[in-house]
Coordinates of C-alpha atoms and ligand atoms in Angstrom, one line a residue:
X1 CA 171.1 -60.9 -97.7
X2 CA 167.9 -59.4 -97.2
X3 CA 166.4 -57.6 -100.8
X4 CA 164.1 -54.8 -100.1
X5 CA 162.8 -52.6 -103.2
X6 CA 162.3 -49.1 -101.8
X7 CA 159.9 -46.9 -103.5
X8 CA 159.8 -43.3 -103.7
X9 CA 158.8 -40.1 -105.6
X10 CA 161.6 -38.0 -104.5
X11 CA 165.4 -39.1 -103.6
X12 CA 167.6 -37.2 -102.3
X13 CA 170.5 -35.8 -104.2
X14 CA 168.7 -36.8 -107.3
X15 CA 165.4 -34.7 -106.7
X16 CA 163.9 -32.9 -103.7
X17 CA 160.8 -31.0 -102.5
X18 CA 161.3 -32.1 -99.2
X19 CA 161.9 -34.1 -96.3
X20 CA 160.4 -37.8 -98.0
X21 CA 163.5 -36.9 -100.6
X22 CA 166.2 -36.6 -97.7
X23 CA 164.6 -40.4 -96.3
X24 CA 164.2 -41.9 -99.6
X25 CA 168.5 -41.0 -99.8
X26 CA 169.2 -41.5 -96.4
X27 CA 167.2 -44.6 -94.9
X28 CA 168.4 -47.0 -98.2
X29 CA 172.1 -46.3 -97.5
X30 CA 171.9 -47.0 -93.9
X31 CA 170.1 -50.5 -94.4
X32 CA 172.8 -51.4 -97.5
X33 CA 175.1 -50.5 -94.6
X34 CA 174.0 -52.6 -91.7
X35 CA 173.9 -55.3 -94.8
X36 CA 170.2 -54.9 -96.6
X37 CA 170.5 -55.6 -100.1
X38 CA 168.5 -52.4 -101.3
X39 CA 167.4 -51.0 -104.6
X40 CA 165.2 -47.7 -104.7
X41 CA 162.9 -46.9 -107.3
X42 CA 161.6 -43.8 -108.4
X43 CA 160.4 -41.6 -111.3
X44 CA 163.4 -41.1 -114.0
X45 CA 163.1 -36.9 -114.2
X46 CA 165.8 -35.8 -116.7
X47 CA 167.8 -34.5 -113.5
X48 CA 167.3 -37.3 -111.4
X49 CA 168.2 -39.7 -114.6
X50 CA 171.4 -37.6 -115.1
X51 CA 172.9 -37.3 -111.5
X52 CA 172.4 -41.0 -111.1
X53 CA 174.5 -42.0 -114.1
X54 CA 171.8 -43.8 -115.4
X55 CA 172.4 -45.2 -118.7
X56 CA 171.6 -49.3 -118.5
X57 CA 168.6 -50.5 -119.3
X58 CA 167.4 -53.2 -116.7
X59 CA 164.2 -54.0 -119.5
X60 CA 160.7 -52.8 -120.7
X61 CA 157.8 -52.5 -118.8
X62 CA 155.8 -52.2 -122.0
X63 CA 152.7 -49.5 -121.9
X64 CA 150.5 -51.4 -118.8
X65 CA 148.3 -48.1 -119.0
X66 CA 148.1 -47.6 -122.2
X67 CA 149.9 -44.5 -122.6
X68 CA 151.0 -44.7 -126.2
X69 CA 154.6 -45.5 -125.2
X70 CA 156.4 -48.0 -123.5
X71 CA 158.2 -47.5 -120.1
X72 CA 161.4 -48.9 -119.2
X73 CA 163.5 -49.6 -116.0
X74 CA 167.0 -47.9 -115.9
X75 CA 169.6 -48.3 -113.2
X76 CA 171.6 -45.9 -111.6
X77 CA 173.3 -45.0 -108.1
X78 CA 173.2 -42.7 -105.8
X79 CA 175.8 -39.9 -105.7
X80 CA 177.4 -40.1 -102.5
X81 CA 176.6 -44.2 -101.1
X82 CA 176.5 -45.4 -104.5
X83 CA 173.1 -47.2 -103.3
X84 CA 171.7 -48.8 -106.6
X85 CA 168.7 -47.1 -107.9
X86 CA 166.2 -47.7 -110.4
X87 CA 164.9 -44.9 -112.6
X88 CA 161.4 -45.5 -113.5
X89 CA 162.4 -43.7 -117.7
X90 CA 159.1 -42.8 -119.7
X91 CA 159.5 -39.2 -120.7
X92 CA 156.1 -38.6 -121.7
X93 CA 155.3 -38.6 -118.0
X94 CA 157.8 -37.4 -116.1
X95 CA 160.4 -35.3 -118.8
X96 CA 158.7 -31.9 -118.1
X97 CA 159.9 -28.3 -116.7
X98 CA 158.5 -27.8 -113.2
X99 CA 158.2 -29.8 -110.5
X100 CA 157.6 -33.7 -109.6
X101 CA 153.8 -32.7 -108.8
X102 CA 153.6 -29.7 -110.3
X103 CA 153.7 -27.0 -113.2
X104 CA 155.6 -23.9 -112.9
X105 CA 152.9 -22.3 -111.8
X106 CA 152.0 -24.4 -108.5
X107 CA 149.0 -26.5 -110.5
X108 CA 149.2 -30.2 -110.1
X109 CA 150.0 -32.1 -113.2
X110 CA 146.7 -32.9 -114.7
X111 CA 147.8 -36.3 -115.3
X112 CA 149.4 -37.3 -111.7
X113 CA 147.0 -40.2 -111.5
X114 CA 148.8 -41.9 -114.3
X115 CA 152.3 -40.8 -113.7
X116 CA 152.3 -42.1 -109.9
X117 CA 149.5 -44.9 -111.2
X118 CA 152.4 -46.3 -113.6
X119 CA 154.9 -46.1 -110.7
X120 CA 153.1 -48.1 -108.1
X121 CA 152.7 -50.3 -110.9
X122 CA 156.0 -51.1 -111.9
X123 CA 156.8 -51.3 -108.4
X124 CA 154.2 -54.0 -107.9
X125 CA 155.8 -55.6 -111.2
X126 CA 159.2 -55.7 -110.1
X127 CA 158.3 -58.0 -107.2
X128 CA 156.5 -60.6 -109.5
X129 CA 157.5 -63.1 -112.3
X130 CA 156.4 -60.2 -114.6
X131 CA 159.4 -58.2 -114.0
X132 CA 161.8 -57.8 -116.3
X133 CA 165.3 -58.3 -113.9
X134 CA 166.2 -61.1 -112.3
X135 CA 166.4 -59.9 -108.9
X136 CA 163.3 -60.0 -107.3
X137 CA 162.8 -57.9 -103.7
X138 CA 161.4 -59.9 -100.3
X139 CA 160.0 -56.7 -99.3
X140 CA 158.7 -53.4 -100.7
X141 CA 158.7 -50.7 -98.8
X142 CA 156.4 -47.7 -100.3
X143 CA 156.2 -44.3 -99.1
X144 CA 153.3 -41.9 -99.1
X145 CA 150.5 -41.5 -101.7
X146 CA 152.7 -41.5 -104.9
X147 CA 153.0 -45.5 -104.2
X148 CA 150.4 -46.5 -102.4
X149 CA 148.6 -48.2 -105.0
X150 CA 151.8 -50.4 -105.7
X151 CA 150.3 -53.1 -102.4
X152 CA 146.8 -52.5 -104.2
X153 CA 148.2 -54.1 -107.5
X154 CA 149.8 -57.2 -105.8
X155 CA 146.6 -57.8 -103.7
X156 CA 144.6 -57.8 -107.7
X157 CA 146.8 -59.7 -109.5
X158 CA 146.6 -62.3 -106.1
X159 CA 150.5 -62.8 -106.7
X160 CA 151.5 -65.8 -104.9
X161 CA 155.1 -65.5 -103.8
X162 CA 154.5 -61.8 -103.3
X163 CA 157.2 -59.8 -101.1
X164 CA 156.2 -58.1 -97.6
X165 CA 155.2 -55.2 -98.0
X166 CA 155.2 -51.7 -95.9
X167 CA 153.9 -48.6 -96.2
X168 CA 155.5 -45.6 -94.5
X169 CA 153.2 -42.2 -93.3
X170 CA 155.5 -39.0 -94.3
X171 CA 152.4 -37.1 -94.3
X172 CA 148.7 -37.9 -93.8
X173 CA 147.3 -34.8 -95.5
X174 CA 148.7 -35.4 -98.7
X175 CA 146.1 -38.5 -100.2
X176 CA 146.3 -38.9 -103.8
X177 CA 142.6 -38.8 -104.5
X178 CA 141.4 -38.9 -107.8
X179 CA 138.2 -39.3 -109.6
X180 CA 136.2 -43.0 -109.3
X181 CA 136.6 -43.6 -113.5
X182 CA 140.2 -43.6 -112.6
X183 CA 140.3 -47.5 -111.0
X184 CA 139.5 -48.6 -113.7
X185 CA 141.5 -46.2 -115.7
X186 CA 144.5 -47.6 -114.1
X187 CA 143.6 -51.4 -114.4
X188 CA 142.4 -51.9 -111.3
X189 CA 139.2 -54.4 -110.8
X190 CA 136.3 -52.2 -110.3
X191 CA 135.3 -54.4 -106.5
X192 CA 138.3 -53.0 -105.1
X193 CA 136.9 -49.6 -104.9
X194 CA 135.0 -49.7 -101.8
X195 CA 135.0 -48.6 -98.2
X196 CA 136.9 -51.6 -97.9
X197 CA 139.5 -50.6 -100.4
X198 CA 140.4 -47.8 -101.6
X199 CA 137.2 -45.5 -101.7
X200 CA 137.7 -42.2 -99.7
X201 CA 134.8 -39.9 -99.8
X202 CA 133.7 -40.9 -102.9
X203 CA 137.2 -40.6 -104.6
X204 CA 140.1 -43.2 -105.2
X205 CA 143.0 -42.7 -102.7
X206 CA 146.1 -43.7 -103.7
X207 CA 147.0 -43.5 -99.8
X208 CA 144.2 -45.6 -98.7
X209 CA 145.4 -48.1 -101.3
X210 CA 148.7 -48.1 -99.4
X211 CA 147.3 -48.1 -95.6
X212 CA 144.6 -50.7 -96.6
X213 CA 146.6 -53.4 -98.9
X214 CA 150.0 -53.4 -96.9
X215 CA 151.1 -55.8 -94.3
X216 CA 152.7 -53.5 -92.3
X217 CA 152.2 -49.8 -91.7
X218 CA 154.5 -47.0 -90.6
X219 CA 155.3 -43.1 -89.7
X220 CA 158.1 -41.3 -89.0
X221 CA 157.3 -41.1 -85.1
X222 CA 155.6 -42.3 -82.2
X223 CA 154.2 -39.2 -81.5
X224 CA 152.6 -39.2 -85.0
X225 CA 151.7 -42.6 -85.2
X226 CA 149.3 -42.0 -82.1
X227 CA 147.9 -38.6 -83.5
X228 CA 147.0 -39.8 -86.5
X229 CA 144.6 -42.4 -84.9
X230 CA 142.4 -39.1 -83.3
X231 CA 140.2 -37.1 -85.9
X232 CA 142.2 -33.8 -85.1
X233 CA 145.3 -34.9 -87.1
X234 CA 144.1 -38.4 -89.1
X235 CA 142.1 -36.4 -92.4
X236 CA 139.5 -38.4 -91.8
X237 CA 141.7 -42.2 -92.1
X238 CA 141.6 -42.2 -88.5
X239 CA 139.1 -45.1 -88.3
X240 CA 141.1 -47.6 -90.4
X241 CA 144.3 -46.6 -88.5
X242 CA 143.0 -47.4 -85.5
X243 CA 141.5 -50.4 -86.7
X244 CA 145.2 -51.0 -87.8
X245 CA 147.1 -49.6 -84.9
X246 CA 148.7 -53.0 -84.2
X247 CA 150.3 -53.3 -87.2
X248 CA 151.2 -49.7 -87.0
X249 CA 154.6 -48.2 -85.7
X250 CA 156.1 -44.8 -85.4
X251 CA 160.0 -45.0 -86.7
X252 CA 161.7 -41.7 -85.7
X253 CA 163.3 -39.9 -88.9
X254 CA 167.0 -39.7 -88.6
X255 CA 169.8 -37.3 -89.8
X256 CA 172.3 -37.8 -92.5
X257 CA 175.2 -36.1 -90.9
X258 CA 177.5 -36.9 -94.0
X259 CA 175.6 -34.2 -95.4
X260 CA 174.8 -31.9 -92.5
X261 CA 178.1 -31.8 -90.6
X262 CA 178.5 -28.0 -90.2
X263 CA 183.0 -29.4 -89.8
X264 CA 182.7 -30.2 -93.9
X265 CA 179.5 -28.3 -94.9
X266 CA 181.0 -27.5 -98.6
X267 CA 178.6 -24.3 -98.4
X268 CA 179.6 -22.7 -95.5
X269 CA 181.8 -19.8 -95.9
X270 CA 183.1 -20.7 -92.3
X271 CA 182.8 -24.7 -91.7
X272 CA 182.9 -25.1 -88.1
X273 CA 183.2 -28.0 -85.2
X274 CA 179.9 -28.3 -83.6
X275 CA 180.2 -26.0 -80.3
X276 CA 182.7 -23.9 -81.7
X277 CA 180.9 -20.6 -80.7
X278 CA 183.4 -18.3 -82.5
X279 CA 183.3 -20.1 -85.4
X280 CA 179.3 -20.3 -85.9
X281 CA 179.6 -16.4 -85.2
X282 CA 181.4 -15.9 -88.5
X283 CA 179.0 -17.8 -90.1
X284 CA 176.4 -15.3 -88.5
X285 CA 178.5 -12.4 -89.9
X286 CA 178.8 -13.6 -93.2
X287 CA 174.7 -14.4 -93.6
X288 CA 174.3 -10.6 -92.4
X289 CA 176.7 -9.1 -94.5
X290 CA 175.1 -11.5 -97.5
X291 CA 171.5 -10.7 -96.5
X292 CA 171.5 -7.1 -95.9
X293 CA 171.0 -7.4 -92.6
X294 CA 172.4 -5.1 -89.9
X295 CA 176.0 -6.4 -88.7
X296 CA 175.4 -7.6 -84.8
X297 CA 176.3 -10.4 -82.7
X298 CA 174.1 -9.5 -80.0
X299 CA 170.9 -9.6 -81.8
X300 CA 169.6 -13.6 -81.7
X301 CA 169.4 -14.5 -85.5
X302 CA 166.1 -16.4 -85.9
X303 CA 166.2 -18.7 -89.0
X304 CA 163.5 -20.1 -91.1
X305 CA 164.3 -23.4 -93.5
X306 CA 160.8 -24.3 -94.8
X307 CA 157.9 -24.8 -96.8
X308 CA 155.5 -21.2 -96.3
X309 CA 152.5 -23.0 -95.3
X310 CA 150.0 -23.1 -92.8
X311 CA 150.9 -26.5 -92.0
X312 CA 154.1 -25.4 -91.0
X313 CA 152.7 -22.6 -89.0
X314 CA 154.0 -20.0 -90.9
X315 CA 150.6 -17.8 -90.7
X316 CA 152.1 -17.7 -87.0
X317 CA 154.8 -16.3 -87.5
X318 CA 153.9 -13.5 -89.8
X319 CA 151.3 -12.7 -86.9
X320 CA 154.2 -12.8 -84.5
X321 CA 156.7 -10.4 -86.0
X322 CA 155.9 -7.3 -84.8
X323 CA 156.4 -8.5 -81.3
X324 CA 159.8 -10.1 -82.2
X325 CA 160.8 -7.5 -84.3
X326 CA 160.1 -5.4 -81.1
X327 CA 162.5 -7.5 -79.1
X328 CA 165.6 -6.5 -81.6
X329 CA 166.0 -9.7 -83.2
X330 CA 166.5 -10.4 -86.8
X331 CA 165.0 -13.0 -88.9
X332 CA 165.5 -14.5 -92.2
X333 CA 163.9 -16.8 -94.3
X334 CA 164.5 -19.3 -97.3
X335 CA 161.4 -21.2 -98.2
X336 CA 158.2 -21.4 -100.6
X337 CA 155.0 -22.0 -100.9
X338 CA 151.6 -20.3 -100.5
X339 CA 152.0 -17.1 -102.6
X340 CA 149.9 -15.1 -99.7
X341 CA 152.6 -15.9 -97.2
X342 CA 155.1 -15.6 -99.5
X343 CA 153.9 -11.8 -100.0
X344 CA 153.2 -11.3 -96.3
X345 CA 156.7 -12.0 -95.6
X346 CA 158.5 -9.9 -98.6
X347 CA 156.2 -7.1 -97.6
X348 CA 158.1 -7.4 -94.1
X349 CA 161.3 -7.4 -95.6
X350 CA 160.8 -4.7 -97.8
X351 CA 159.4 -2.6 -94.2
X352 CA 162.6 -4.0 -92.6
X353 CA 165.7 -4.5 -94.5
X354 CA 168.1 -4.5 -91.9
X355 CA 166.0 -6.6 -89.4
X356 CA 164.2 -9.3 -92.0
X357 CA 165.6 -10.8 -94.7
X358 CA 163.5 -13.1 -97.0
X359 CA 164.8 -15.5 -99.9
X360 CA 161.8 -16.8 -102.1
X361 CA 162.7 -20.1 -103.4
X362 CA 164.4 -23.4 -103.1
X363 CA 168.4 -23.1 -102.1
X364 CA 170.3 -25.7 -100.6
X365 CA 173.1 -23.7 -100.1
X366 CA 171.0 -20.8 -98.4
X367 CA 169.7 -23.8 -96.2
X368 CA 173.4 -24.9 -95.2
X369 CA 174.3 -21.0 -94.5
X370 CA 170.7 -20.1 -92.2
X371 CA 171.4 -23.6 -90.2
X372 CA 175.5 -22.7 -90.0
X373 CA 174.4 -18.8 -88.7
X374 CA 170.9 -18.7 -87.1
X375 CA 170.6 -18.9 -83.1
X376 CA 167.4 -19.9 -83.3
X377 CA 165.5 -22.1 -85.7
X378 CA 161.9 -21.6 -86.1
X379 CA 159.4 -24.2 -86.7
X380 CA 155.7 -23.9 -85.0
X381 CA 154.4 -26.3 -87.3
X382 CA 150.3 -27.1 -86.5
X383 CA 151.4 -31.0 -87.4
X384 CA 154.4 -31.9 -88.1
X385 CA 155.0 -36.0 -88.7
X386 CA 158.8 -35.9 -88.1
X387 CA 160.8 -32.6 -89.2
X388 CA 164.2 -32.9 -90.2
X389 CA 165.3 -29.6 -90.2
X390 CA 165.4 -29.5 -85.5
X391 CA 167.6 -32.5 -86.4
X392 CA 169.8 -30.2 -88.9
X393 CA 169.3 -27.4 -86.7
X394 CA 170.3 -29.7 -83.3
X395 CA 173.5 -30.7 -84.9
X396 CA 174.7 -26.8 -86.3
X397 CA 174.0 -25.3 -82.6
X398 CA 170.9 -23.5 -83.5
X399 CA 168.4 -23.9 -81.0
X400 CA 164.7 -24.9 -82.2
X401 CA 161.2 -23.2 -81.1
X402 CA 159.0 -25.8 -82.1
X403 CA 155.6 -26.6 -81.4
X404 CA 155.1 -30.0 -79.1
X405 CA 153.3 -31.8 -81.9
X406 CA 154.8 -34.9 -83.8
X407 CA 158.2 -35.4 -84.0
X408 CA 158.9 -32.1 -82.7
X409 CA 157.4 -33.0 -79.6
X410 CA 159.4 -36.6 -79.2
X411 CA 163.1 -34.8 -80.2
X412 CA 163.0 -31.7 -78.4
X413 CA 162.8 -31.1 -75.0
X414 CA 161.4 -27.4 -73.7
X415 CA 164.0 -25.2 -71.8
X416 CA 162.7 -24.7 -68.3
X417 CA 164.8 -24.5 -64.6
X418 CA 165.3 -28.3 -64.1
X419 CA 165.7 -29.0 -67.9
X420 CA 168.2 -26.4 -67.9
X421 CA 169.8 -27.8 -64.5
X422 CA 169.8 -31.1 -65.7
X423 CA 171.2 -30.4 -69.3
X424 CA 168.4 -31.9 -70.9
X425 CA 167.0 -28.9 -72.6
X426 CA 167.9 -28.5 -76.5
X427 CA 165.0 -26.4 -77.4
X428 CA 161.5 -23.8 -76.4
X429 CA 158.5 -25.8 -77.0
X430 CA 155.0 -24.8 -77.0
X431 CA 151.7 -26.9 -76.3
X432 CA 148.9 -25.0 -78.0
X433 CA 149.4 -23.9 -81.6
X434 CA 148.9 -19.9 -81.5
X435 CA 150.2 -16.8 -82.5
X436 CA 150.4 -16.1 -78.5
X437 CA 152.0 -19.2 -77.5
X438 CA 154.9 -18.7 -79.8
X439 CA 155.5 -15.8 -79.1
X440 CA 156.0 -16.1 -75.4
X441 CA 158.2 -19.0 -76.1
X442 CA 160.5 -16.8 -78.7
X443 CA 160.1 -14.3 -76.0
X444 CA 161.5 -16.7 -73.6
X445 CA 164.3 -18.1 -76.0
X446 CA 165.7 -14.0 -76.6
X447 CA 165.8 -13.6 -73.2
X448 CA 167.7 -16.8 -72.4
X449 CA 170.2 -15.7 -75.1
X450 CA 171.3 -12.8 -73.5
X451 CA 172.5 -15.2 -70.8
X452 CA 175.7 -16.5 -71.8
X453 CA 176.0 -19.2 -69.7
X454 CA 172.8 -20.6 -70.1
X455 CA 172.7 -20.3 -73.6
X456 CA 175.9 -22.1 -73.9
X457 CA 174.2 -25.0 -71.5
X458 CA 171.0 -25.4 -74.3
X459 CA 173.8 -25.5 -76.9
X460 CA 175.9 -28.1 -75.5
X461 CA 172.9 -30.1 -75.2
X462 CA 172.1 -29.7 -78.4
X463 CA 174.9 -31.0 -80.3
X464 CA 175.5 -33.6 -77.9
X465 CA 172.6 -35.2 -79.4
X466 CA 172.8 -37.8 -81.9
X467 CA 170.0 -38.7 -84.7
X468 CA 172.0 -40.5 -87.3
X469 CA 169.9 -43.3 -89.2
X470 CA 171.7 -46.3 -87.4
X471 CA 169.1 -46.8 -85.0
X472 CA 166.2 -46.4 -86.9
X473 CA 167.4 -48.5 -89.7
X474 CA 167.8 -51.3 -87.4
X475 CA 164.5 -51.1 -86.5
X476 CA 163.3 -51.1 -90.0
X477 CA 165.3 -54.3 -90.3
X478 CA 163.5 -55.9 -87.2
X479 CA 160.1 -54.8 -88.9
X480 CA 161.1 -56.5 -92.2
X481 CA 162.4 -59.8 -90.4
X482 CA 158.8 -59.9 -88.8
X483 CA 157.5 -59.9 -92.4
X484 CA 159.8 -62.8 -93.8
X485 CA 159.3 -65.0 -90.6
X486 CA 155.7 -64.3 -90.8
X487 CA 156.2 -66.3 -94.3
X488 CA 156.4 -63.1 -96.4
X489 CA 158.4 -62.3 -99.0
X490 CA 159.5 -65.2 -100.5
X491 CA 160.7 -63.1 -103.5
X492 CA 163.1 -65.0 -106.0
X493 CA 166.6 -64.1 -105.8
Ligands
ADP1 P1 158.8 -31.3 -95.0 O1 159.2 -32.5 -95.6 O2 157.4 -31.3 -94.4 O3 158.9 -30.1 -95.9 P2 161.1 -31.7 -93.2 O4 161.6 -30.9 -92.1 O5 160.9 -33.1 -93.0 O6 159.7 -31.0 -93.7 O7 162.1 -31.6 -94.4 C1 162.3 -30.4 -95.2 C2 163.5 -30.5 -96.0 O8 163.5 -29.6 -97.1 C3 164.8 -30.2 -95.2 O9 165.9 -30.9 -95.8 C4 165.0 -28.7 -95.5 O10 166.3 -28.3 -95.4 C5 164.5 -28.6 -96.9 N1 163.9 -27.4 -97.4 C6 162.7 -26.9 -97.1 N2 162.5 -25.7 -97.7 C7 163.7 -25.4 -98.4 C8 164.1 -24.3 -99.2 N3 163.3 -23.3 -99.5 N4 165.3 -24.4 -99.7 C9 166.1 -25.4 -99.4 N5 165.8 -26.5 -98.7 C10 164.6 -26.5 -98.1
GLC2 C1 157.0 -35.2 -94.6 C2 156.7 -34.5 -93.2 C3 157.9 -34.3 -92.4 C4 158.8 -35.5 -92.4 C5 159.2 -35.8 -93.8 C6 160.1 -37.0 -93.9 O1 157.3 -34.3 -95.5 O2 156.0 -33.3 -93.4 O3 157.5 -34.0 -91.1 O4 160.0 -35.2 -91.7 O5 158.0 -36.2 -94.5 O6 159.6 -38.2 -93.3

């Protein structure tokens, strides 16, 4: 059996603040599945310690970065596939109310260098003769910033049975860069900072760490893999990803359908079979009646599941309103974020009860209920690496407007006459990112509703479709055979 340590800052039902967290839960229980003896590692937050069960110490890590305290490795599992996890415990970092990056207030934790620092860390450790468990990973598969220095460590301390490792791209935008005194701050020999290395701009990137020290590099789609070799979309990595781009592959995201399967969905007022158009329309009347919103079946529900930035295109959408509000649909929104959008949108709700409806915040359940009712899903993202929430969306019947960017662009395919004729269509996509583009396309998508039949056509093809992780697991696997037969990875058992 294959041992792959997977490494991640959220986890998925432990902790979440996005889509990495629905991977980090998802991906490790398909590979145990198809056979992968898998472990996932990841900060021990007081909730993520307490919903894994996570009592047993696997040892000390001591205090590498001089802390004060020691940190120690506890093992847990994941609710749900029982997937063993490892809980990264040192309360002095990581036992604190607010977020996994940030305070209450939206400020990074002014220590974040340390607390993902000490995670790449013991992630490096638990693949060497320094670790204190037995079982010892062939590969390690890191993903974004928060582990990217874990390759970085194994490259210093020249480990010589050291595991494969790969580093996956959720999101080029977020770097993890950090002030030059912190290299050596976090034990790291002061020739590895360096264009060569992990200087960016005259700051340490814990990202560049992981794209420059790994064996193997990844994103969550093709699309995204070939964007983020072109200045528009790489944040200035571009060069060393292209320099790269043959060890670089874009793995489409899939969907855990255990958990979005509108036939079980335990927070649905109205579970329903995909398809089941009467059923999905009490849904719709039980988000109106909840939402304030004005009781109709005939106006298309447009639902937003997201983080308010502009990176998500959400600035568009505000501009936009007036003209959909005009075309008498409704909208409502669960998401949060940048406190200006956040605003823009309450001040619309508060213009236009009956029509908007906006839900500042983080709800699962109000993200079950908006997939379960909406018609429409809304997501003009300006980038957008994968996107879960079309896959969600895909699978409840609620047909996406996205923008044709990143994995939006290879899942969805743009209602148009021979689309439509040849049942291919599952969604309105736009090329260029702008207030008027999107607009024509929700313009487009209203009108279509009104039609029935053909509305019933983009809906079949929609849940016909299936993203469940199978597929891309299996191709994970292939990437982590390469590894071990290139003579990686020859980890102890
Ligand atoms: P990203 O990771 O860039 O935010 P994804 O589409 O990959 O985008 O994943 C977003 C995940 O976070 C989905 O599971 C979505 O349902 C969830 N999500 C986003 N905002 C909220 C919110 N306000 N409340 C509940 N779930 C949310
Ligand atoms: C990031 C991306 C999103 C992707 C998710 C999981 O948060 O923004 O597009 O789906 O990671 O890979």
């Amino acid at each position: 059996m294959m041992r792959v340590l997977f490494a991640s800052s959220e986890v998925f039902p432990l902790i979440k603040t996005g889509g990495l967290a629905d991977v980090a839960g998802a991906l490790p229980a398909a590979l145990a599945e198809a056979g992968i003896d898998v472990r996932v590692l990841l900060p021990g937050y007081p909730e993520a310690m307490q919903a894994a069960g996570a009592k047993r110490e696997v040892g000390s890590l001591g205090d590498p970065l001089a802390i004060g305290v020691d940190a120690r490795i506890v093992s847990g599992k994941l609710p749900g596939s029982g997937v063993p996890v490892w809980l990264l415990d040192c309360p002095a970092l990581f036992d604190r109310a607010g977020g996994p990056y940030q305070d209450a207030k939206g400020r990074d934790w002014p220590d974040n260098a340390l607390r993902f620092g000490l995670l790449s860390w013991a992630a490096a450790t638990l693949c060497t003769d320094g670790s204190p468990a037995k079982w010892r990973p062939q590969i390690l598969h890191c993903n974004d910033w928060q582990t990217g220095l874990a390759p970085a460590y194994l490259h210093a301390w020249e480990v010589l049975s050291r595991p494969g490792t790969v580093f996956t791209i959720h999101n080029i935008a977020y770097q993890g860069q950090f002030p030059p005194e912190t290299v050596a701050r976090l034990g790291l020999p002061p020739e590895m900072y360096a264009m060569d290395g992990l200087e960016y701009y005259d700051s340490l990137s814990f990202l560049k760490g992981g794209l420059f020290y790994s064996d193997r590099l990844t994103t969550v789609s093709p699309r995204y893999a070939k964007e983020i070799q072109t200045p528009a979309f790489g944040c200035g990595i571009e060069g060393l990803l292209a320099q790269r781009s043959a060890d670089l592959v874009g793995i489409l995201n899939g969907a855990d359908y255990g958990v979005w399967n509108p036939t079980s969905d335990p927070h649905l007022a109205h579970p329903y079979k995909p398809g089941d158009a009467a059923g999905k329309a009490r849904n719709k009347v039980a988000v109106q009646a909840e939402l304030g919103l004005a009781p109709s079946a005939d106006a298309p529900l447009l639902v937003i599941v997201s983080r308010l930035n502009d990176h998500k295109g959400m600035d568009l959408v505000l501009s936009a309103l007036p003209t959909i509000l005009r075309l008498g649909a409704q909208v409502a929104v669960v998401g949060a974020g940048d406190s200006s959008l956040e605003d823009g949108f309450r001040a619309v709700a508060a213009t236009h009860p009956t029509q908007v409806a906006v839900r500042i915040g983080y709800s699962e359940q109000l993200a079950h209920q908006l997939m379960a009712a909406g018609d429409m899903l809304l997501m003009p993202s300006r980038f957008e690496p994968c996107g879960l929430t079309q896959f969600y969306a895909l699978r409840y019947g609620t047909v996406p407007i996205a923008h044709a960017t990143g994995g939006l662009a290879d899942t969805l395919v743009d209602t148009g006459y021979d689309t439509l004729m040849t049942g291919t269509a599952n969604g309105f996509v736009f090329e260029h990112c702008n207030a008027g583009a999107f607009q024509w396309a929700v313009e487009r998508a209203v009108a279509l509703f009104a039609k029935k039949d053909q509305w019933r056509k983009i809906v079949t093809s929609c849940i016909g479709q299936d993203f469940g992780w199978s597929r891309s697991a299996a191709r994970y696997i292939d990437l982590y055979k390469s590894l071990v037969a290139n003579g990686k990875g020859r980890g102890k058992e």
